[in-house]
Every structure is written in C-alpha cells, then in structure tokens.
Amino acid sequence: MAARIINGNEVSQQMKDEMKDEVVGLKGKGVEPCLAVILVGDDPASKVYVSNKKKACEYIGIRSLETVLPADATTDQLLGVIDGYNKDKSVHGILCQLPLPKHIPETKILRSILPEKDVDCFHPYNVGLISIGEVRFLPCTPAGCLELIKRGGFTTSGADVVILGRSNIVGRPLSNMLDQRNMNATVMMCHTKTKNLKEKCLGADIIIAAMGQPEFLKGDMVKEGVVVIDVGINRVEAPGTERGWKLVGDVDFEAVKEKAAAITPVPGGVGPMTIAMLMKNTLTAAKEAHGLL
Ligand code: GUN
C-alpha cells in the first residue's frame, strides 16, 4: 500500500484562510490582533523565518511589528525591547527569534515575555498549563503535528504513539499534549537510551520523528498502516544536484511510504504548519486580552 501524503502547504493554507475570515470578525468587534517579532543579529535562516512570519501576518490581517537589534546588542537592551512590548496593550503576541547570539542567556529572555503574550509557548508557566490540561497556547511545531494528523483524517484517541526525540521544543511537549483527555493517546517517548527501539516503532499506530537524524526511521521499523509525521529538517550532501545538498527528514521517506497509511514529506510537511500555529496563538492571545474567550 502506498501512503497518502499529508500536504502541510495545503493544510496550512486552509488554516490561514480560516483565520483570515476570523480576523474580519475580530476587527468588526474593534480587535486588531498584533504580533511583535524581535530579531537579534543577522543569521540568514532567522531572517527568512521572520520574513515568512511577517508575510503570514499580512495575509491573515494581523498587524505585525518588528524590532531588529545588532548581533552585539546587550541582554539589557533586549530585555528593554521585550518590556516595551509587554507593556504595550495593543501588542498581543511577542516572539523572540531563536537562536540568540551566544552572549545572551536564552532562558532569561524567554522567561521575560509575559505568559499571556508568549505565543511560542516556551514560558515555563505555559508549558506547565499544558501538563495539567489547562491549555492557553500550544507550542507551534507540536501543535502543527497534531493538526496534520487530525486534518489528515486520523485520530489519536486510543492510538499507540511513539515519539522519537525528547527535545523541549518538540518531543516533550508533544508527549504532554497527547496523553491529555482531549487526545487520549498512549504515548511512548523514545530517546538515545531506549531499548529495542525497532520493536517499539513496529508496535506504533502513529510515529512522530523529531530526533534530528537524517532518514533514521527505516521501512523495516514500521508496521503496515502506520501514520508517520516527520519533524526533521536535515541538510545532507547531494552530489550532482545544482546546490550540492538537499533537505531530508528523520524518516526514510521512500521506504516508509510503501508501508504507511499516511506520511508527511520534508519539505512541505510540518514546516509550513509551525507558522500557521503561531498565527493561531496570536489570535488566541488577542481574544483573551479582549475577554472574547
Ligand atoms: N527559531 C526557529 N524556529 C523558531 C520558533 O518556532 N520560535 C522561535 N522563537 N525561534 C525559532
């Protein structure tokens, strides 16, 4: 059986169109959602992310503000910018683009963003809310994975889900979300010290690969009919191609797709979903700020 490909570009476009309609309604009630993005330095990949976020805001009708600080900006300078956005009632969401330059302490910065404006859902307060099932925001990449499963026509209820990788950004929050009462999955969180990984993967109804190892999940590690969500983005050498490299996920796509019921591609799978989820969190923040939730 060849897998159905769950197209993240299509799903995220559909979500953006839904949000565009929602924003028209919010503006009718006098609410203009606003996202502030802070970029420190001139990392080319970060610049691309920030510009994509801006484009998505424009498309949906969200006001977007941007502050760019030089790579040698001090921690206090950055804290000052965040403080300004924290105090500005017209700003609903604040995102500080990562990675930060090495001399700036990431943890301190992320914790200085007011939890009610923390649209990345990186603040320990919001992470804690998820683990007790009281959700305000959902972290963007994990939420994107779950939306692809849902809109791909699958349910997590009762499913045995294997998560590969225990990062704070993807694996751990996903595990936290999946065994909540609205998701009802049985979760197995696997990592570098996990025994008999192949057997565990073979038992899974859904596998979410997020460990950052190119094409790690092979065809002989999955059962027929599995649903596979690939979070990996790895640049590997590709001799003979124009650029000399290509992007691959954490899944051996060609082999796994022969057995899976559905699979997400890289690129064009989870990637585009992250921004759609960020936009959704921004709308949530705006609605909460105006007592509309
Ligand atoms: N850098 C790469 N992805 C992200 C993200 O989702 N949020 C932030 N703040 N920085 C990033």
PDB file of C-alpha atoms and ligand atoms in Angstrom:
ATOM      1  CA  MET A   1       0.000   0.000   0.000  1.00  0.00           C
ATOM      2  CA  ALA A   2       1.433   3.379  -0.934  1.00  0.00           C
ATOM      3  CA  ALA A   3       0.877   6.087   1.643  1.00  0.00           C
ATOM      4  CA  ARG A   4      -1.275   9.126   1.333  1.00  0.00           C
ATOM      5  CA  ILE A   5       0.936  12.190   1.509  1.00  0.00           C
ATOM      6  CA  ILE A   6      -0.320  14.745   4.041  1.00  0.00           C
ATOM      7  CA  ASN A   7       0.485  18.081   2.438  1.00  0.00           C
ATOM      8  CA  GLY A   8       1.476  20.697   5.031  1.00  0.00           C
ATOM      9  CA  ASN A   9       1.398  23.513   2.499  1.00  0.00           C
ATOM     10  CA  GLU A  10      -2.248  22.799   1.691  1.00  0.00           C
ATOM     11  CA  VAL A  11      -3.309  22.325   5.311  1.00  0.00           C
ATOM     12  CA  SER A  12      -1.552  25.491   6.469  1.00  0.00           C
ATOM     13  CA  GLN A  13      -3.105  27.473   3.599  1.00  0.00           C
ATOM     14  CA  GLN A  14      -6.533  26.199   4.601  1.00  0.00           C
ATOM     15  CA  MET A  15      -5.890  27.309   8.200  1.00  0.00           C
ATOM     16  CA  LYS A  16      -4.645  30.711   7.107  1.00  0.00           C
ATOM     17  CA  ASP A  17      -7.818  31.210   5.046  1.00  0.00           C
ATOM     18  CA  GLU A  18      -9.957  30.279   8.050  1.00  0.00           C
ATOM     19  CA  MET A  19      -8.028  32.726  10.231  1.00  0.00           C
ATOM     20  CA  LYS A  20      -8.343  35.479   7.633  1.00  0.00           C
ATOM     21  CA  ASP A  21     -12.132  35.180   7.964  1.00  0.00           C
ATOM     22  CA  GLU A  22     -11.875  35.134  11.744  1.00  0.00           C
ATOM     23  CA  VAL A  23      -9.808  38.332  11.760  1.00  0.00           C
ATOM     24  CA  VAL A  24     -12.501  40.116   9.749  1.00  0.00           C
ATOM     25  CA  GLY A  25     -14.924  39.220  12.559  1.00  0.00           C
ATOM     26  CA  LEU A  26     -12.482  40.345  15.267  1.00  0.00           C
ATOM     27  CA  LYS A  27     -11.860  43.677  13.550  1.00  0.00           C
ATOM     28  CA  GLY A  28     -15.641  44.111  13.418  1.00  0.00           C
ATOM     29  CA  LYS A  29     -15.533  43.930  17.214  1.00  0.00           C
ATOM     30  CA  GLY A  30     -12.745  46.508  17.366  1.00  0.00           C
ATOM     31  CA  VAL A  31      -9.936  43.990  17.943  1.00  0.00           C
ATOM     32  CA  GLU A  32      -6.829  44.155  15.737  1.00  0.00           C
ATOM     33  CA  PRO A  33      -4.566  41.199  16.565  1.00  0.00           C
ATOM     34  CA  CYS A  34      -0.902  42.212  16.695  1.00  0.00           C
ATOM     35  CA  LEU A  35       2.311  40.175  16.783  1.00  0.00           C
ATOM     36  CA  ALA A  36       5.704  41.673  17.653  1.00  0.00           C
ATOM     37  CA  VAL A  37       8.790  39.820  16.414  1.00  0.00           C
ATOM     38  CA  ILE A  38      12.285  40.524  17.698  1.00  0.00           C
ATOM     39  CA  LEU A  39      15.360  39.509  15.737  1.00  0.00           C
ATOM     40  CA  VAL A  40      18.857  39.841  17.171  1.00  0.00           C
ATOM     41  CA  GLY A  41      21.726  39.684  14.674  1.00  0.00           C
ATOM     42  CA  ASP A  42      21.625  38.722  11.016  1.00  0.00           C
ATOM     43  CA  ASP A  43      21.503  34.934  10.884  1.00  0.00           C
ATOM     44  CA  PRO A  44      20.259  34.261   7.315  1.00  0.00           C
ATOM     45  CA  ALA A  45      17.906  31.399   8.296  1.00  0.00           C
ATOM     46  CA  SER A  46      16.353  33.530  11.065  1.00  0.00           C
ATOM     47  CA  LYS A  47      15.827  36.385   8.618  1.00  0.00           C
ATOM     48  CA  VAL A  48      13.926  34.035   6.316  1.00  0.00           C
ATOM     49  CA  TYR A  49      11.742  32.777   9.213  1.00  0.00           C
ATOM     50  CA  VAL A  50      10.980  36.321  10.338  1.00  0.00           C
ATOM     51  CA  SER A  51      10.088  37.451   6.846  1.00  0.00           C
ATOM     52  CA  ASN A  52       7.782  34.417   6.424  1.00  0.00           C
ATOM     53  CA  LYS A  53       6.052  35.279   9.700  1.00  0.00           C
ATOM     54  CA  LYS A  54       5.536  38.833   8.504  1.00  0.00           C
ATOM     55  CA  LYS A  55       4.052  37.616   5.204  1.00  0.00           C
ATOM     56  CA  ALA A  56       1.665  35.279   7.034  1.00  0.00           C
ATOM     57  CA  CYS A  57       0.540  38.154   9.300  1.00  0.00           C
ATOM     58  CA  GLU A  58      -0.114  40.364   6.265  1.00  0.00           C
ATOM     59  CA  TYR A  59      -2.114  37.610   4.561  1.00  0.00           C
ATOM     60  CA  ILE A  60      -4.322  36.978   7.574  1.00  0.00           C
ATOM     61  CA  GLY A  61      -4.725  40.632   8.553  1.00  0.00           C
ATOM     62  CA  ILE A  62      -2.655  40.535  11.745  1.00  0.00           C
ATOM     63  CA  ARG A  63      -0.696  43.731  12.460  1.00  0.00           C
ATOM     64  CA  SER A  64       2.994  42.897  12.704  1.00  0.00           C
ATOM     65  CA  LEU A  65       5.731  44.840  14.440  1.00  0.00           C
ATOM     66  CA  GLU A  66       9.411  44.075  14.129  1.00  0.00           C
ATOM     67  CA  THR A  67      12.480  45.095  16.105  1.00  0.00           C
ATOM     68  CA  VAL A  68      15.908  44.205  14.766  1.00  0.00           C
ATOM     69  CA  LEU A  69      18.865  44.518  17.146  1.00  0.00           C
ATOM     70  CA  PRO A  70      22.522  44.175  16.134  1.00  0.00           C
ATOM     71  CA  ALA A  71      24.387  40.925  16.945  1.00  0.00           C
ATOM     72  CA  ASP A  72      26.337  42.729  19.682  1.00  0.00           C
ATOM     73  CA  ALA A  73      23.213  44.029  21.457  1.00  0.00           C
ATOM     74  CA  THR A  74      23.291  43.544  25.225  1.00  0.00           C
ATOM     75  CA  THR A  75      20.940  41.394  27.277  1.00  0.00           C
ATOM     76  CA  ASP A  76      19.582  44.561  28.893  1.00  0.00           C
ATOM     77  CA  GLN A  77      18.842  46.112  25.527  1.00  0.00           C
ATOM     78  CA  LEU A  78      16.855  43.062  24.509  1.00  0.00           C
ATOM     79  CA  LEU A  79      15.063  42.931  27.881  1.00  0.00           C
ATOM     80  CA  GLY A  80      14.181  46.598  27.358  1.00  0.00           C
ATOM     81  CA  VAL A  81      12.551  45.865  23.983  1.00  0.00           C
ATOM     82  CA  ILE A  82      10.577  42.964  25.473  1.00  0.00           C
ATOM     83  CA  ASP A  83       9.497  45.133  28.410  1.00  0.00           C
ATOM     84  CA  GLY A  84       8.180  47.747  25.985  1.00  0.00           C
ATOM     85  CA  TYR A  85       6.105  45.140  24.120  1.00  0.00           C
ATOM     86  CA  ASN A  86       4.955  43.578  27.422  1.00  0.00           C
ATOM     87  CA  LYS A  87       3.557  46.953  28.478  1.00  0.00           C
ATOM     88  CA  ASP A  88       2.026  47.844  25.113  1.00  0.00           C
ATOM     89  CA  LYS A  89      -1.659  46.864  25.300  1.00  0.00           C
ATOM     90  CA  SER A  90      -2.012  46.895  21.500  1.00  0.00           C
ATOM     91  CA  VAL A  91       0.563  44.055  21.236  1.00  0.00           C
ATOM     92  CA  HIS A  92      -0.944  40.607  21.824  1.00  0.00           C
ATOM     93  CA  GLY A  93       1.917  38.254  20.964  1.00  0.00           C
ATOM     94  CA  ILE A  94       5.695  38.559  21.349  1.00  0.00           C
ATOM     95  CA  LEU A  95       8.187  36.278  19.654  1.00  0.00           C
ATOM     96  CA  CYS A  96      11.923  36.490  20.122  1.00  0.00           C
ATOM     97  CA  GLN A  97      13.548  34.639  17.239  1.00  0.00           C
ATOM     98  CA  LEU A  98      15.992  31.877  18.217  1.00  0.00           C
ATOM     99  CA  PRO A  99      18.863  31.192  18.212  1.00  0.00           C
ATOM    100  CA  LEU A 100      20.117  34.238  20.108  1.00  0.00           C
ATOM    101  CA  PRO A 101      23.788  35.291  19.997  1.00  0.00           C
ATOM    102  CA  LYS A 102      25.831  33.211  22.463  1.00  0.00           C
ATOM    103  CA  HIS A 103      26.374  36.035  24.978  1.00  0.00           C
ATOM    104  CA  ILE A 104      22.618  36.432  25.605  1.00  0.00           C
ATOM    105  CA  PRO A 105      21.016  33.952  28.045  1.00  0.00           C
ATOM    106  CA  GLU A 106      18.097  32.395  26.190  1.00  0.00           C
ATOM    107  CA  THR A 107      16.281  31.143  29.296  1.00  0.00           C
ATOM    108  CA  LYS A 108      16.259  34.571  30.928  1.00  0.00           C
ATOM    109  CA  ILE A 109      14.986  36.208  27.748  1.00  0.00           C
ATOM    110  CA  LEU A 110      12.206  33.697  27.100  1.00  0.00           C
ATOM    111  CA  ARG A 111      11.026  33.982  30.723  1.00  0.00           C
ATOM    112  CA  SER A 112      10.821  37.755  30.475  1.00  0.00           C
ATOM    113  CA  ILE A 113       7.991  37.564  27.933  1.00  0.00           C
ATOM    114  CA  LEU A 114       4.623  37.870  29.703  1.00  0.00           C
ATOM    115  CA  PRO A 115       2.983  34.414  29.709  1.00  0.00           C
ATOM    116  CA  GLU A 116      -0.201  35.868  28.180  1.00  0.00           C
ATOM    117  CA  LYS A 117       1.850  37.151  25.202  1.00  0.00           C
ATOM    118  CA  ASP A 118       4.080  34.059  24.896  1.00  0.00           C
ATOM    119  CA  VAL A 119       2.820  32.849  21.510  1.00  0.00           C
ATOM    120  CA  ASP A 120       5.781  30.445  21.113  1.00  0.00           C
ATOM    121  CA  CYS A 121       4.566  28.717  24.304  1.00  0.00           C
ATOM    122  CA  PHE A 122       8.138  28.484  25.622  1.00  0.00           C
ATOM    123  CA  HIS A 123       7.484  30.076  29.048  1.00  0.00           C
ATOM    124  CA  PRO A 124       7.507  27.500  31.888  1.00  0.00           C
ATOM    125  CA  TYR A 125       4.120  28.811  33.052  1.00  0.00           C
ATOM    126  CA  ASN A 126       2.500  27.928  29.722  1.00  0.00           C
ATOM    127  CA  VAL A 127       4.400  24.627  29.496  1.00  0.00           C
ATOM    128  CA  GLY A 128       3.077  23.839  32.989  1.00  0.00           C
ATOM    129  CA  LEU A 129      -0.503  24.671  31.975  1.00  0.00           C
ATOM    130  CA  ILE A 130      -0.315  22.054  29.224  1.00  0.00           C
ATOM    131  CA  SER A 131       0.846  19.377  31.618  1.00  0.00           C
ATOM    132  CA  ILE A 132      -2.210  19.921  33.811  1.00  0.00           C
ATOM    133  CA  GLY A 133      -4.542  20.021  30.816  1.00  0.00           C
ATOM    134  CA  GLU A 134      -5.363  23.730  31.130  1.00  0.00           C
ATOM    135  CA  VAL A 135      -4.271  24.928  27.758  1.00  0.00           C
ATOM    136  CA  ARG A 136      -3.817  28.579  26.800  1.00  0.00           C
ATOM    137  CA  PHE A 137      -1.343  28.319  23.892  1.00  0.00           C
ATOM    138  CA  LEU A 138       0.025  25.194  22.242  1.00  0.00           C
ATOM    139  CA  PRO A 139       3.674  25.158  21.152  1.00  0.00           C
ATOM    140  CA  CYS A 140       3.706  25.742  17.401  1.00  0.00           C
ATOM    141  CA  THR A 141       5.591  22.746  15.967  1.00  0.00           C
ATOM    142  CA  PRO A 142       3.917  20.105  18.192  1.00  0.00           C
ATOM    143  CA  ALA A 143       0.512  21.663  17.539  1.00  0.00           C
ATOM    144  CA  GLY A 144       1.299  21.580  13.800  1.00  0.00           C
ATOM    145  CA  CYS A 145       1.991  17.824  14.017  1.00  0.00           C
ATOM    146  CA  LEU A 146      -1.324  17.166  15.739  1.00  0.00           C
ATOM    147  CA  GLU A 147      -3.241  19.324  13.283  1.00  0.00           C
ATOM    148  CA  LEU A 148      -1.749  17.336  10.377  1.00  0.00           C
ATOM    149  CA  ILE A 149      -2.901  14.081  11.998  1.00  0.00           C
ATOM    150  CA  LYS A 150      -6.395  15.481  12.573  1.00  0.00           C
ATOM    151  CA  ARG A 151      -6.839  17.168   9.209  1.00  0.00           C
ATOM    152  CA  GLY A 152      -5.261  14.145   7.538  1.00  0.00           C
ATOM    153  CA  GLY A 153      -8.349  12.262   8.749  1.00  0.00           C
ATOM    154  CA  PHE A 154      -6.790  10.297  11.626  1.00  0.00           C
ATOM    155  CA  THR A 155      -7.479  10.247  15.334  1.00  0.00           C
ATOM    156  CA  THR A 156      -5.074   9.978  18.246  1.00  0.00           C
ATOM    157  CA  SER A 157      -7.792   8.580  20.508  1.00  0.00           C
ATOM    158  CA  GLY A 158      -6.741   5.127  21.677  1.00  0.00           C
ATOM    159  CA  ALA A 159      -3.688   5.157  19.391  1.00  0.00           C
ATOM    160  CA  ASP A 160      -0.274   3.913  20.463  1.00  0.00           C
ATOM    161  CA  VAL A 161       2.040   6.800  19.595  1.00  0.00           C
ATOM    162  CA  VAL A 162       5.822   6.578  19.517  1.00  0.00           C
ATOM    163  CA  ILE A 163       7.693   9.877  19.739  1.00  0.00           C
ATOM    164  CA  LEU A 164      11.332   9.820  18.690  1.00  0.00           C
ATOM    165  CA  GLY A 165      13.307  12.594  20.413  1.00  0.00           C
ATOM    166  CA  ARG A 166      12.735  14.318  23.767  1.00  0.00           C
ATOM    167  CA  SER A 167      13.545  17.948  22.964  1.00  0.00           C
ATOM    168  CA  ASN A 168      11.850  20.726  24.922  1.00  0.00           C
ATOM    169  CA  ILE A 169      10.606  22.226  21.661  1.00  0.00           C
ATOM    170  CA  VAL A 170       9.004  19.138  20.100  1.00  0.00           C
ATOM    171  CA  GLY A 171       9.135  15.695  21.748  1.00  0.00           C
ATOM    172  CA  ARG A 172       8.446  16.564  25.364  1.00  0.00           C
ATOM    173  CA  PRO A 173       5.511  18.957  24.816  1.00  0.00           C
ATOM    174  CA  LEU A 174       4.027  16.533  22.278  1.00  0.00           C
ATOM    175  CA  SER A 175       4.100  13.771  24.831  1.00  0.00           C
ATOM    176  CA  ASN A 176       2.439  16.108  27.318  1.00  0.00           C
ATOM    177  CA  MET A 177      -0.303  17.016  24.863  1.00  0.00           C
ATOM    178  CA  LEU A 178      -1.003  13.543  23.508  1.00  0.00           C
ATOM    179  CA  ASP A 179      -1.945  11.839  26.738  1.00  0.00           C
ATOM    180  CA  GLN A 180      -4.313  14.602  27.831  1.00  0.00           C
ATOM    181  CA  ARG A 181      -8.024  13.809  27.918  1.00  0.00           C
ATOM    182  CA  ASN A 182      -8.776  15.561  24.628  1.00  0.00           C
ATOM    183  CA  MET A 183      -6.170  13.474  22.751  1.00  0.00           C
ATOM    184  CA  ASN A 184      -6.385  10.120  24.538  1.00  0.00           C
ATOM    185  CA  ALA A 185      -3.256   8.597  23.023  1.00  0.00           C
ATOM    186  CA  THR A 186      -0.959   6.152  24.783  1.00  0.00           C
ATOM    187  CA  VAL A 187       2.452   7.701  24.399  1.00  0.00           C
ATOM    188  CA  MET A 188       5.891   6.158  24.351  1.00  0.00           C
ATOM    189  CA  MET A 189       8.642   8.720  24.401  1.00  0.00           C
ATOM    190  CA  CYS A 190      11.835   7.236  22.948  1.00  0.00           C
ATOM    191  CA  HIS A 191      15.370   8.587  23.085  1.00  0.00           C
ATOM    192  CA  THR A 192      19.030   7.609  22.713  1.00  0.00           C
ATOM    193  CA  LYS A 193      18.918   5.194  25.670  1.00  0.00           C
ATOM    194  CA  THR A 194      15.661   3.450  24.660  1.00  0.00           C
ATOM    195  CA  LYS A 195      15.945  -0.370  24.417  1.00  0.00           C
ATOM    196  CA  ASN A 196      14.522  -2.341  21.485  1.00  0.00           C
ATOM    197  CA  LEU A 197      13.548   0.777  19.582  1.00  0.00           C
ATOM    198  CA  LYS A 198      12.682  -1.122  16.416  1.00  0.00           C
ATOM    199  CA  GLU A 199      10.112  -3.277  18.259  1.00  0.00           C
ATOM    200  CA  LYS A 200       8.593  -0.225  19.860  1.00  0.00           C
ATOM    201  CA  CYS A 201       8.260   1.507  16.500  1.00  0.00           C
ATOM    202  CA  LEU A 202       6.787  -1.649  14.959  1.00  0.00           C
ATOM    203  CA  GLY A 203       4.045  -1.564  17.593  1.00  0.00           C
ATOM    204  CA  ALA A 204       3.076   2.055  16.939  1.00  0.00           C
ATOM    205  CA  ASP A 205      -0.082   3.267  15.194  1.00  0.00           C
ATOM    206  CA  ILE A 206       1.444   6.748  14.882  1.00  0.00           C
ATOM    207  CA  ILE A 207       5.135   7.681  14.856  1.00  0.00           C
ATOM    208  CA  ILE A 208       6.372  11.240  15.250  1.00  0.00           C
ATOM    209  CA  ALA A 209      10.051  11.503  14.335  1.00  0.00           C
ATOM    210  CA  ALA A 210      11.812  14.503  15.892  1.00  0.00           C
ATOM    211  CA  MET A 211      15.311  13.486  16.842  1.00  0.00           C
ATOM    212  CA  GLY A 212      17.288  15.286  14.172  1.00  0.00           C
ATOM    213  CA  GLN A 213      18.929  12.312  12.484  1.00  0.00           C
ATOM    214  CA  PRO A 214      18.658  12.159   8.698  1.00  0.00           C
ATOM    215  CA  GLU A 215      16.431   9.290   7.450  1.00  0.00           C
ATOM    216  CA  PHE A 216      16.672   7.422  10.768  1.00  0.00           C
ATOM    217  CA  LEU A 217      13.269   5.697  10.621  1.00  0.00           C
ATOM    218  CA  LYS A 218      13.575   2.882   8.078  1.00  0.00           C
ATOM    219  CA  GLY A 219      10.931   0.839   6.264  1.00  0.00           C
ATOM    220  CA  ASP A 220      11.573  -2.276   8.388  1.00  0.00           C
ATOM    221  CA  MET A 221      10.875  -0.310  11.592  1.00  0.00           C
ATOM    222  CA  VAL A 222       7.206   0.428  10.867  1.00  0.00           C
ATOM    223  CA  LYS A 223       4.049  -1.635  10.550  1.00  0.00           C
ATOM    224  CA  GLU A 224       1.629  -1.578   7.625  1.00  0.00           C
ATOM    225  CA  GLY A 225      -0.892   1.226   8.007  1.00  0.00           C
ATOM    226  CA  VAL A 226       1.167   3.418  10.353  1.00  0.00           C
ATOM    227  CA  VAL A 227       0.776   7.221  10.267  1.00  0.00           C
ATOM    228  CA  VAL A 228       4.163   8.962  10.190  1.00  0.00           C
ATOM    229  CA  ILE A 229       4.807  12.630  10.987  1.00  0.00           C
ATOM    230  CA  ASP A 230       8.339  13.750  10.140  1.00  0.00           C
ATOM    231  CA  VAL A 231       9.559  16.808  12.063  1.00  0.00           C
ATOM    232  CA  GLY A 232      13.199  16.533  10.963  1.00  0.00           C
ATOM    233  CA  ILE A 233      14.872  19.054   8.699  1.00  0.00           C
ATOM    234  CA  ASN A 234      18.390  17.910   7.849  1.00  0.00           C
ATOM    235  CA  ARG A 235      20.654  19.258   5.156  1.00  0.00           C
ATOM    236  CA  VAL A 236      22.558  16.401   3.532  1.00  0.00           C
ATOM    237  CA  GLU A 237      25.045  16.286   0.683  1.00  0.00           C
ATOM    238  CA  ALA A 238      23.514  15.539  -2.688  1.00  0.00           C
ATOM    239  CA  PRO A 239      26.302  15.240  -5.257  1.00  0.00           C
ATOM    240  CA  GLY A 240      25.225  16.024  -8.797  1.00  0.00           C
ATOM    241  CA  THR A 241      22.387  18.357  -7.793  1.00  0.00           C
ATOM    242  CA  GLU A 242      22.557  22.060  -8.589  1.00  0.00           C
ATOM    243  CA  ARG A 243      23.117  23.113  -4.968  1.00  0.00           C
ATOM    244  CA  GLY A 244      25.087  20.035  -3.917  1.00  0.00           C
ATOM    245  CA  TRP A 245      22.726  19.441  -0.962  1.00  0.00           C
ATOM    246  CA  LYS A 246      19.114  18.566  -0.229  1.00  0.00           C
ATOM    247  CA  LEU A 247      16.741  18.613   2.726  1.00  0.00           C
ATOM    248  CA  VAL A 248      15.657  15.311   4.215  1.00  0.00           C
ATOM    249  CA  GLY A 249      13.624  14.482   7.305  1.00  0.00           C
ATOM    250  CA  ASP A 250      14.225  11.990  10.104  1.00  0.00           C
ATOM    251  CA  VAL A 251      12.309   9.387   8.074  1.00  0.00           C
ATOM    252  CA  ASP A 252      13.475   7.313   5.124  1.00  0.00           C
ATOM    253  CA  PHE A 253      10.543   8.660   3.129  1.00  0.00           C
ATOM    254  CA  GLU A 254      10.746   6.409   0.060  1.00  0.00           C
ATOM    255  CA  ALA A 255      10.893   3.187   2.096  1.00  0.00           C
ATOM    256  CA  VAL A 256       8.392   4.141   4.815  1.00  0.00           C
ATOM    257  CA  LYS A 257       5.787   5.463   2.391  1.00  0.00           C
ATOM    258  CA  GLU A 258       5.416   1.953   0.929  1.00  0.00           C
ATOM    259  CA  LYS A 259       4.013   0.716   4.251  1.00  0.00           C
ATOM    260  CA  ALA A 260       2.408   3.764   5.848  1.00  0.00           C
ATOM    261  CA  ALA A 261      -1.256   4.754   5.578  1.00  0.00           C
ATOM    262  CA  ALA A 262      -0.127   8.381   5.576  1.00  0.00           C
ATOM    263  CA  ILE A 263       3.133  10.292   5.828  1.00  0.00           C
ATOM    264  CA  THR A 264       4.277  13.919   5.813  1.00  0.00           C
ATOM    265  CA  PRO A 265       7.008  14.984   3.355  1.00  0.00           C
ATOM    266  CA  VAL A 266      10.098  17.124   4.014  1.00  0.00           C
ATOM    267  CA  PRO A 267       9.977  19.872   2.928  1.00  0.00           C
ATOM    268  CA  GLY A 268       6.257  20.726   2.765  1.00  0.00           C
ATOM    269  CA  GLY A 269       5.034  18.781   5.800  1.00  0.00           C
ATOM    270  CA  VAL A 270       5.367  20.013   9.375  1.00  0.00           C
ATOM    271  CA  GLY A 271       7.456  23.078   8.402  1.00  0.00           C
ATOM    272  CA  PRO A 272       4.674  25.281   6.988  1.00  0.00           C
ATOM    273  CA  MET A 273       2.388  24.319   9.891  1.00  0.00           C
ATOM    274  CA  THR A 274       4.557  25.988  12.520  1.00  0.00           C
ATOM    275  CA  ILE A 275       3.785  29.474  11.227  1.00  0.00           C
ATOM    276  CA  ALA A 276       0.071  28.727  10.902  1.00  0.00           C
ATOM    277  CA  MET A 277       0.036  27.675  14.567  1.00  0.00           C
ATOM    278  CA  LEU A 278       1.908  30.825  15.579  1.00  0.00           C
ATOM    279  CA  MET A 279      -0.810  32.859  13.872  1.00  0.00           C
ATOM    280  CA  LYS A 280      -3.454  30.847  15.705  1.00  0.00           C
ATOM    281  CA  ASN A 281      -1.779  31.550  19.057  1.00  0.00           C
ATOM    282  CA  THR A 282      -1.677  35.246  18.198  1.00  0.00           C
ATOM    283  CA  LEU A 283      -5.427  35.243  17.599  1.00  0.00           C
ATOM    284  CA  THR A 284      -5.919  33.363  20.882  1.00  0.00           C
ATOM    285  CA  ALA A 285      -3.839  35.985  22.714  1.00  0.00           C
ATOM    286  CA  ALA A 286      -5.829  38.825  21.134  1.00  0.00           C
ATOM    287  CA  LYS A 287      -9.143  37.197  22.005  1.00  0.00           C
ATOM    288  CA  GLU A 288      -8.032  36.516  25.560  1.00  0.00           C
ATOM    289  CA  ALA A 289      -6.832  40.115  26.001  1.00  0.00           C
ATOM    290  CA  HIS A 290     -10.267  41.366  24.935  1.00  0.00           C
ATOM    291  CA  GLY A 291     -12.270  38.896  27.010  1.00  0.00           C
ATOM    292  CA  LEU A 292     -13.505  37.044  23.921  1.00  0.00           C
ATOM    293  CA  LEU A 293     -12.535  33.544  25.061  1.00  0.00           C
TER     294      LEU A 293
HETATM  295  N1  GUN B   1      13.744  29.656  15.504  1.00  0.00           N
HETATM  296  C1  GUN B   1      13.374  28.602  14.713  1.00  0.00           C
HETATM  297  N2  GUN B   1      12.110  28.234  14.959  1.00  0.00           N
HETATM  298  C2  GUN B   1      11.648  29.062  15.925  1.00  0.00           C
HETATM  299  C3  GUN B   1      10.401  29.179  16.604  1.00  0.00           C
HETATM  300  O1  GUN B   1       9.431  28.426  16.370  1.00  0.00           O
HETATM  301  N3  GUN B   1      10.317  30.169  17.534  1.00  0.00           N
HETATM  302  C4  GUN B   1      11.354  30.987  17.814  1.00  0.00           C
HETATM  303  N4  GUN B   1      11.177  31.929  18.752  1.00  0.00           N
HETATM  304  N5  GUN B   1      12.521  30.906  17.210  1.00  0.00           N
HETATM  305  C5  GUN B   1      12.668  29.947  16.269  1.00  0.00           C
END
